[in-house]
């Protein structure tokens, strides 16, 4: 469900519902540009696990809300990461995303309000 801000510090921002649903379409397309994964940081003394997005390629095509949240990647393969537990948990809980590289576009599409399907499809086409 659309929210303008996610997170606590350096919040993830969406300037409109159209931008939010376009971003979901981009993440759902599963072209190897990004994936969602869980880091078990609590095993290394952190407060708890972190759910992150790894960004691998096509950085110029990422929607603006994702670009604004880029942090440094790890190694040669992960060019950037996106750290925003609240946003990624929203994807998992409310939009049927999976912690994986491959997403089920039709299952995700079923969670998108009808008036924003065109925005979701625009994100898929980026």
Short mmCIF file of N, CA and C in Angstrom, two decimals:
data_model
loop_
_atom_site.label_atom_id
_atom_site.label_comp_id
_atom_site.label_asym_id
_atom_site.label_seq_id
_atom_site.Cartn_x
_atom_site.Cartn_y
_atom_site.Cartn_z
N UNK A 1 0.84 -1.18 0.00
CA UNK A 1 0.00 0.00 0.00
C UNK A 1 0.88 1.23 0.00
N UNK A 2 0.49 2.22 -0.79
CA UNK A 2 1.30 3.42 -0.94
C UNK A 2 1.47 4.16 0.37
N UNK A 3 2.72 4.53 0.63
CA UNK A 3 3.10 5.44 1.70
C UNK A 3 4.15 6.36 1.11
N UNK A 4 4.18 7.59 1.51
CA UNK A 4 5.16 8.51 0.96
C UNK A 4 6.56 8.23 1.50
N UNK A 5 6.65 7.86 2.78
CA UNK A 5 7.95 7.64 3.40
C UNK A 5 8.02 6.28 4.06
N UNK A 6 9.20 5.64 3.95
CA UNK A 6 9.50 4.39 4.63
C UNK A 6 10.82 4.56 5.36
N UNK A 7 10.94 3.96 6.53
CA UNK A 7 12.19 3.99 7.27
C UNK A 7 12.21 5.07 8.32
N UNK A 8 13.35 5.13 9.03
CA UNK A 8 13.50 6.07 10.13
C UNK A 8 14.51 7.15 9.79
N UNK A 9 15.73 6.75 9.44
CA UNK A 9 16.77 7.71 9.08
C UNK A 9 16.97 7.68 7.56
N UNK A 10 17.24 8.83 6.98
CA UNK A 10 17.39 8.94 5.52
C UNK A 10 16.27 8.13 4.86
N UNK A 11 15.07 8.57 5.09
CA UNK A 11 13.88 7.84 4.68
C UNK A 11 13.81 7.61 3.17
N UNK A 12 13.19 6.51 2.80
CA UNK A 12 12.90 6.25 1.40
C UNK A 12 11.66 7.05 1.06
N UNK A 13 11.73 7.83 -0.04
CA UNK A 13 10.65 8.74 -0.37
C UNK A 13 10.05 8.43 -1.73
N UNK A 14 8.73 8.46 -1.79
CA UNK A 14 7.99 8.35 -3.04
C UNK A 14 7.17 9.62 -3.19
N UNK A 15 7.34 10.31 -4.30
CA UNK A 15 6.67 11.59 -4.48
C UNK A 15 5.21 11.45 -4.89
N UNK A 16 4.79 10.26 -5.25
CA UNK A 16 3.40 10.04 -5.66
C UNK A 16 3.11 8.54 -5.63
N UNK A 17 1.83 8.16 -5.61
CA UNK A 17 1.50 6.73 -5.73
C UNK A 17 1.98 6.17 -7.07
N UNK A 18 1.93 6.98 -8.12
CA UNK A 18 2.39 6.52 -9.44
C UNK A 18 3.86 6.11 -9.39
N UNK A 19 4.68 6.91 -8.69
CA UNK A 19 6.11 6.61 -8.57
C UNK A 19 6.32 5.34 -7.74
N UNK A 20 5.53 5.18 -6.69
CA UNK A 20 5.63 3.97 -5.85
C UNK A 20 5.33 2.71 -6.66
N UNK A 21 4.22 2.72 -7.40
CA UNK A 21 3.85 1.51 -8.13
C UNK A 21 4.75 1.26 -9.34
N UNK A 22 5.31 2.30 -9.93
CA UNK A 22 6.31 2.12 -10.98
C UNK A 22 7.54 1.42 -10.41
N UNK A 23 7.95 1.83 -9.22
CA UNK A 23 9.11 1.21 -8.56
C UNK A 23 8.85 -0.26 -8.29
N UNK A 24 7.65 -0.59 -7.83
CA UNK A 24 7.32 -2.00 -7.60
C UNK A 24 7.41 -2.80 -8.90
N UNK A 25 6.95 -2.21 -10.00
CA UNK A 25 7.05 -2.88 -11.29
C UNK A 25 8.50 -3.14 -11.67
N UNK A 26 9.35 -2.15 -11.42
CA UNK A 26 10.77 -2.32 -11.76
C UNK A 26 11.38 -3.47 -10.95
N UNK A 27 11.11 -3.52 -9.68
CA UNK A 27 11.68 -4.58 -8.83
C UNK A 27 11.12 -5.94 -9.23
N UNK A 28 9.86 -5.98 -9.65
CA UNK A 28 9.20 -7.25 -9.98
C UNK A 28 9.69 -7.87 -11.28
N UNK A 29 10.33 -7.11 -12.13
CA UNK A 29 10.60 -7.65 -13.47
C UNK A 29 11.65 -8.75 -13.52
N UNK A 30 12.45 -8.90 -12.48
CA UNK A 30 13.36 -10.05 -12.36
C UNK A 30 14.27 -10.21 -13.56
N UNK A 31 14.94 -9.15 -13.96
CA UNK A 31 15.87 -9.23 -15.09
C UNK A 31 17.33 -9.34 -14.64
N UNK A 32 17.53 -9.59 -13.36
CA UNK A 32 18.88 -9.72 -12.82
C UNK A 32 19.48 -8.40 -12.36
N UNK A 33 18.69 -7.33 -12.42
CA UNK A 33 19.20 -6.03 -11.97
C UNK A 33 19.30 -5.96 -10.45
N UNK A 34 18.40 -6.68 -9.75
CA UNK A 34 18.40 -6.62 -8.29
C UNK A 34 17.78 -7.89 -7.71
N UNK A 35 17.97 -8.07 -6.42
CA UNK A 35 17.29 -9.14 -5.69
C UNK A 35 17.04 -8.68 -4.26
N UNK A 36 16.22 -9.42 -3.56
CA UNK A 36 15.92 -9.16 -2.15
C UNK A 36 16.51 -10.30 -1.33
N UNK A 37 17.15 -9.95 -0.22
CA UNK A 37 17.72 -11.00 0.61
C UNK A 37 17.75 -10.57 2.06
N UNK A 38 17.93 -11.52 2.92
CA UNK A 38 17.97 -11.28 4.36
C UNK A 38 19.37 -11.57 4.89
N UNK A 39 19.93 -10.62 5.62
CA UNK A 39 21.23 -10.81 6.27
C UNK A 39 20.97 -11.12 7.74
N UNK A 40 21.58 -12.16 8.22
CA UNK A 40 21.40 -12.58 9.62
C UNK A 40 22.40 -11.84 10.49
N UNK A 41 22.31 -10.51 10.53
CA UNK A 41 23.27 -9.69 11.26
C UNK A 41 23.22 -9.90 12.77
N UNK A 42 22.12 -10.42 13.29
CA UNK A 42 22.04 -10.66 14.73
C UNK A 42 23.08 -11.69 15.16
N UNK A 43 23.55 -12.52 14.23
CA UNK A 43 24.57 -13.52 14.56
C UNK A 43 25.95 -12.89 14.72
N UNK A 44 26.07 -11.62 14.32
CA UNK A 44 27.36 -10.92 14.40
C UNK A 44 27.28 -9.77 15.40
N UNK A 45 26.27 -9.79 16.27
CA UNK A 45 26.18 -8.79 17.32
C UNK A 45 25.26 -7.62 17.02
N UNK A 46 24.67 -7.55 15.83
CA UNK A 46 23.75 -6.47 15.51
C UNK A 46 22.42 -6.70 16.20
N UNK A 47 21.55 -5.69 16.18
CA UNK A 47 20.27 -5.78 16.88
C UNK A 47 19.35 -6.83 16.29
N UNK A 48 19.48 -7.11 15.01
CA UNK A 48 18.60 -8.10 14.39
C UNK A 48 18.93 -8.28 12.93
N UNK A 49 18.15 -9.09 12.22
CA UNK A 49 18.39 -9.30 10.79
C UNK A 49 18.05 -8.05 9.98
N UNK A 50 18.64 -7.95 8.81
CA UNK A 50 18.37 -6.85 7.88
C UNK A 50 17.88 -7.46 6.58
N UNK A 51 16.86 -6.84 6.00
CA UNK A 51 16.38 -7.25 4.68
C UNK A 51 16.86 -6.18 3.72
N UNK A 52 17.57 -6.59 2.69
CA UNK A 52 18.20 -5.63 1.79
C UNK A 52 17.88 -5.95 0.34
N UNK A 53 18.21 -4.98 -0.51
CA UNK A 53 18.15 -5.18 -1.95
C UNK A 53 19.56 -5.01 -2.48
N UNK A 54 20.04 -6.00 -3.22
CA UNK A 54 21.31 -5.89 -3.92
C UNK A 54 21.02 -5.40 -5.33
N UNK A 55 21.85 -4.47 -5.81
CA UNK A 55 21.69 -3.92 -7.16
C UNK A 55 22.90 -4.33 -7.98
N UNK A 56 22.66 -5.04 -9.07
CA UNK A 56 23.75 -5.65 -9.83
C UNK A 56 24.10 -4.95 -11.13
N UNK A 57 23.11 -4.41 -11.84
CA UNK A 57 23.38 -3.83 -13.17
C UNK A 57 22.24 -2.89 -13.55
N UNK A 58 22.38 -2.24 -14.70
CA UNK A 58 21.36 -1.32 -15.23
C UNK A 58 21.01 -0.21 -14.24
N UNK A 59 22.02 0.30 -13.54
CA UNK A 59 21.76 1.30 -12.50
C UNK A 59 21.07 2.54 -13.05
N UNK A 60 21.34 2.89 -14.29
CA UNK A 60 20.72 4.08 -14.90
C UNK A 60 19.21 3.91 -15.08
N UNK A 61 18.72 2.68 -15.08
CA UNK A 61 17.29 2.43 -15.26
C UNK A 61 16.50 2.39 -13.94
N UNK A 62 17.18 2.32 -12.82
CA UNK A 62 16.48 2.24 -11.53
C UNK A 62 15.64 3.50 -11.33
N UNK A 63 14.40 3.36 -10.86
CA UNK A 63 13.56 4.53 -10.57
C UNK A 63 14.21 5.41 -9.48
N UNK A 64 13.87 6.68 -9.52
CA UNK A 64 14.47 7.67 -8.62
C UNK A 64 14.41 7.29 -7.14
N UNK A 65 13.29 6.77 -6.61
CA UNK A 65 13.27 6.42 -5.18
C UNK A 65 14.35 5.41 -4.81
N UNK A 66 14.65 4.46 -5.71
CA UNK A 66 15.71 3.49 -5.43
C UNK A 66 17.08 4.15 -5.52
N UNK A 67 17.29 4.98 -6.54
CA UNK A 67 18.59 5.66 -6.69
C UNK A 67 18.90 6.52 -5.47
N UNK A 68 17.88 7.16 -4.92
CA UNK A 68 18.11 8.02 -3.75
C UNK A 68 18.57 7.22 -2.53
N UNK A 69 18.30 5.94 -2.51
CA UNK A 69 18.65 5.09 -1.36
C UNK A 69 19.88 4.23 -1.59
N UNK A 70 20.56 4.39 -2.73
CA UNK A 70 21.75 3.59 -2.99
C UNK A 70 22.78 3.79 -1.89
N UNK A 71 23.32 2.70 -1.40
CA UNK A 71 24.50 2.75 -0.54
C UNK A 71 25.58 1.93 -1.23
N UNK A 72 26.76 1.98 -0.70
CA UNK A 72 27.89 1.30 -1.32
C UNK A 72 27.63 -0.20 -1.43
N UNK A 73 28.03 -0.78 -2.55
CA UNK A 73 27.87 -2.20 -2.76
C UNK A 73 28.98 -2.98 -2.08
N UNK A 74 28.98 -4.27 -2.34
CA UNK A 74 29.97 -5.15 -1.75
C UNK A 74 30.60 -5.98 -2.85
N UNK A 75 31.89 -5.85 -3.00
CA UNK A 75 32.59 -6.63 -4.01
C UNK A 75 32.32 -6.11 -5.41
N UNK A 76 32.74 -6.87 -6.39
CA UNK A 76 32.59 -6.45 -7.79
C UNK A 76 31.18 -6.69 -8.31
N UNK A 77 30.48 -7.64 -7.76
CA UNK A 77 29.18 -8.03 -8.29
C UNK A 77 28.06 -7.10 -7.81
N UNK A 78 28.02 -6.76 -6.55
CA UNK A 78 26.97 -5.90 -5.98
C UNK A 78 27.43 -4.46 -6.06
N UNK A 79 26.85 -3.70 -7.00
CA UNK A 79 27.29 -2.33 -7.25
C UNK A 79 26.75 -1.37 -6.20
N UNK A 80 25.52 -1.60 -5.75
CA UNK A 80 24.91 -0.81 -4.68
C UNK A 80 23.99 -1.71 -3.88
N UNK A 81 23.63 -1.23 -2.69
CA UNK A 81 22.63 -1.91 -1.89
C UNK A 81 21.59 -0.88 -1.48
N UNK A 82 20.41 -1.36 -1.16
CA UNK A 82 19.35 -0.51 -0.62
C UNK A 82 18.95 -1.09 0.72
N UNK A 83 19.13 -0.28 1.75
CA UNK A 83 18.82 -0.70 3.11
C UNK A 83 17.59 0.07 3.58
N UNK A 84 16.47 -0.58 3.63
CA UNK A 84 15.26 0.04 4.17
C UNK A 84 14.31 -1.09 4.55
N UNK A 85 14.50 -1.60 5.77
CA UNK A 85 13.70 -2.74 6.23
C UNK A 85 12.20 -2.50 6.05
N UNK A 86 11.73 -1.32 6.40
CA UNK A 86 10.29 -1.08 6.35
C UNK A 86 9.75 -1.20 4.92
N UNK A 87 10.46 -0.64 3.94
CA UNK A 87 10.02 -0.73 2.55
C UNK A 87 10.06 -2.17 2.04
N UNK A 88 11.15 -2.85 2.27
CA UNK A 88 11.27 -4.22 1.76
C UNK A 88 10.30 -5.14 2.48
N UNK A 89 10.07 -4.91 3.76
CA UNK A 89 9.05 -5.71 4.47
C UNK A 89 7.67 -5.45 3.88
N UNK A 90 7.40 -4.21 3.46
CA UNK A 90 6.13 -3.88 2.79
C UNK A 90 6.00 -4.69 1.51
N UNK A 91 7.09 -4.81 0.74
CA UNK A 91 7.04 -5.61 -0.49
C UNK A 91 6.69 -7.05 -0.18
N UNK A 92 7.30 -7.59 0.87
CA UNK A 92 7.08 -9.01 1.22
C UNK A 92 5.69 -9.24 1.80
N UNK A 93 5.25 -8.34 2.67
CA UNK A 93 3.98 -8.54 3.39
C UNK A 93 2.75 -8.15 2.60
N UNK A 94 2.86 -7.10 1.79
CA UNK A 94 1.67 -6.55 1.13
C UNK A 94 1.62 -6.74 -0.38
N UNK A 95 2.74 -7.16 -0.99
CA UNK A 95 2.77 -7.25 -2.44
C UNK A 95 3.31 -8.57 -2.96
N UNK A 96 3.42 -9.57 -2.12
CA UNK A 96 3.78 -10.94 -2.53
C UNK A 96 5.17 -11.07 -3.15
N UNK A 97 6.09 -10.14 -2.83
CA UNK A 97 7.47 -10.33 -3.27
C UNK A 97 8.08 -11.45 -2.44
N UNK A 98 9.16 -12.05 -2.99
CA UNK A 98 9.88 -13.11 -2.30
C UNK A 98 11.32 -12.67 -2.08
N UNK A 99 11.95 -13.21 -1.04
CA UNK A 99 13.37 -12.93 -0.83
C UNK A 99 14.14 -13.78 -1.84
N UNK A 100 14.33 -13.22 -3.02
CA UNK A 100 14.95 -13.98 -4.10
C UNK A 100 15.21 -13.03 -5.26
N UNK A 101 15.84 -13.55 -6.30
CA UNK A 101 16.07 -12.77 -7.51
C UNK A 101 14.88 -12.83 -8.44
N UNK A 102 14.16 -13.94 -8.44
CA UNK A 102 13.03 -14.16 -9.35
C UNK A 102 11.72 -13.89 -8.62
N UNK A 103 10.90 -13.03 -9.19
CA UNK A 103 9.61 -12.69 -8.61
C UNK A 103 8.48 -13.21 -9.51
N UNK A 104 7.32 -13.43 -8.94
CA UNK A 104 6.14 -13.86 -9.69
C UNK A 104 5.32 -12.61 -10.01
N UNK A 105 5.48 -12.12 -11.23
CA UNK A 105 4.87 -10.84 -11.63
C UNK A 105 3.35 -10.89 -11.49
N UNK A 106 2.73 -11.98 -11.87
CA UNK A 106 1.26 -12.04 -11.81
C UNK A 106 0.73 -12.01 -10.38
N UNK A 107 1.43 -12.67 -9.47
CA UNK A 107 1.02 -12.65 -8.07
C UNK A 107 1.18 -11.25 -7.49
N UNK A 108 2.26 -10.57 -7.87
CA UNK A 108 2.48 -9.20 -7.40
C UNK A 108 1.44 -8.28 -8.02
N UNK A 109 1.19 -8.44 -9.33
CA UNK A 109 0.23 -7.58 -10.03
C UNK A 109 -1.15 -7.61 -9.36
N UNK A 110 -1.51 -8.76 -8.80
CA UNK A 110 -2.82 -8.89 -8.14
C UNK A 110 -2.96 -7.99 -6.91
N UNK A 111 -1.83 -7.49 -6.38
CA UNK A 111 -1.87 -6.62 -5.21
C UNK A 111 -1.91 -5.13 -5.58
N UNK A 112 -1.80 -4.83 -6.88
CA UNK A 112 -1.71 -3.45 -7.33
C UNK A 112 -3.13 -2.93 -7.63
N UNK A 113 -3.52 -1.80 -7.03
CA UNK A 113 -4.85 -1.25 -7.33
C UNK A 113 -5.01 -0.99 -8.84
N UNK A 114 -6.21 -1.19 -9.35
CA UNK A 114 -6.47 -1.09 -10.78
C UNK A 114 -6.01 0.24 -11.37
N UNK A 115 -6.18 1.33 -10.64
CA UNK A 115 -5.83 2.63 -11.19
C UNK A 115 -4.32 2.84 -11.31
N UNK A 116 -3.52 1.93 -10.73
CA UNK A 116 -2.06 2.06 -10.81
C UNK A 116 -1.40 0.94 -11.62
N UNK A 117 -2.20 0.11 -12.30
CA UNK A 117 -1.63 -0.96 -13.12
C UNK A 117 -0.74 -0.41 -14.22
N UNK A 118 -1.12 0.72 -14.82
CA UNK A 118 -0.31 1.31 -15.88
C UNK A 118 1.05 1.75 -15.34
N UNK A 119 1.09 2.22 -14.11
CA UNK A 119 2.37 2.62 -13.50
C UNK A 119 3.24 1.40 -13.23
N UNK A 120 2.61 0.35 -12.71
CA UNK A 120 3.33 -0.91 -12.47
C UNK A 120 3.91 -1.44 -13.79
N UNK A 121 3.13 -1.42 -14.86
CA UNK A 121 3.59 -1.90 -16.16
C UNK A 121 4.72 -1.03 -16.71
N UNK A 122 4.66 0.27 -16.46
CA UNK A 122 5.75 1.16 -16.90
C UNK A 122 7.05 0.76 -16.19
N UNK A 123 6.96 0.42 -14.92
CA UNK A 123 8.15 -0.04 -14.20
C UNK A 123 8.69 -1.35 -14.74
N UNK A 124 7.80 -2.25 -15.11
CA UNK A 124 8.23 -3.52 -15.72
C UNK A 124 8.99 -3.29 -17.02
N UNK A 125 8.63 -2.24 -17.74
CA UNK A 125 9.23 -1.99 -19.06
C UNK A 125 10.53 -1.20 -19.00
N UNK A 126 10.90 -0.70 -17.82
CA UNK A 126 12.15 0.09 -17.72
C UNK A 126 13.37 -0.75 -18.04
#
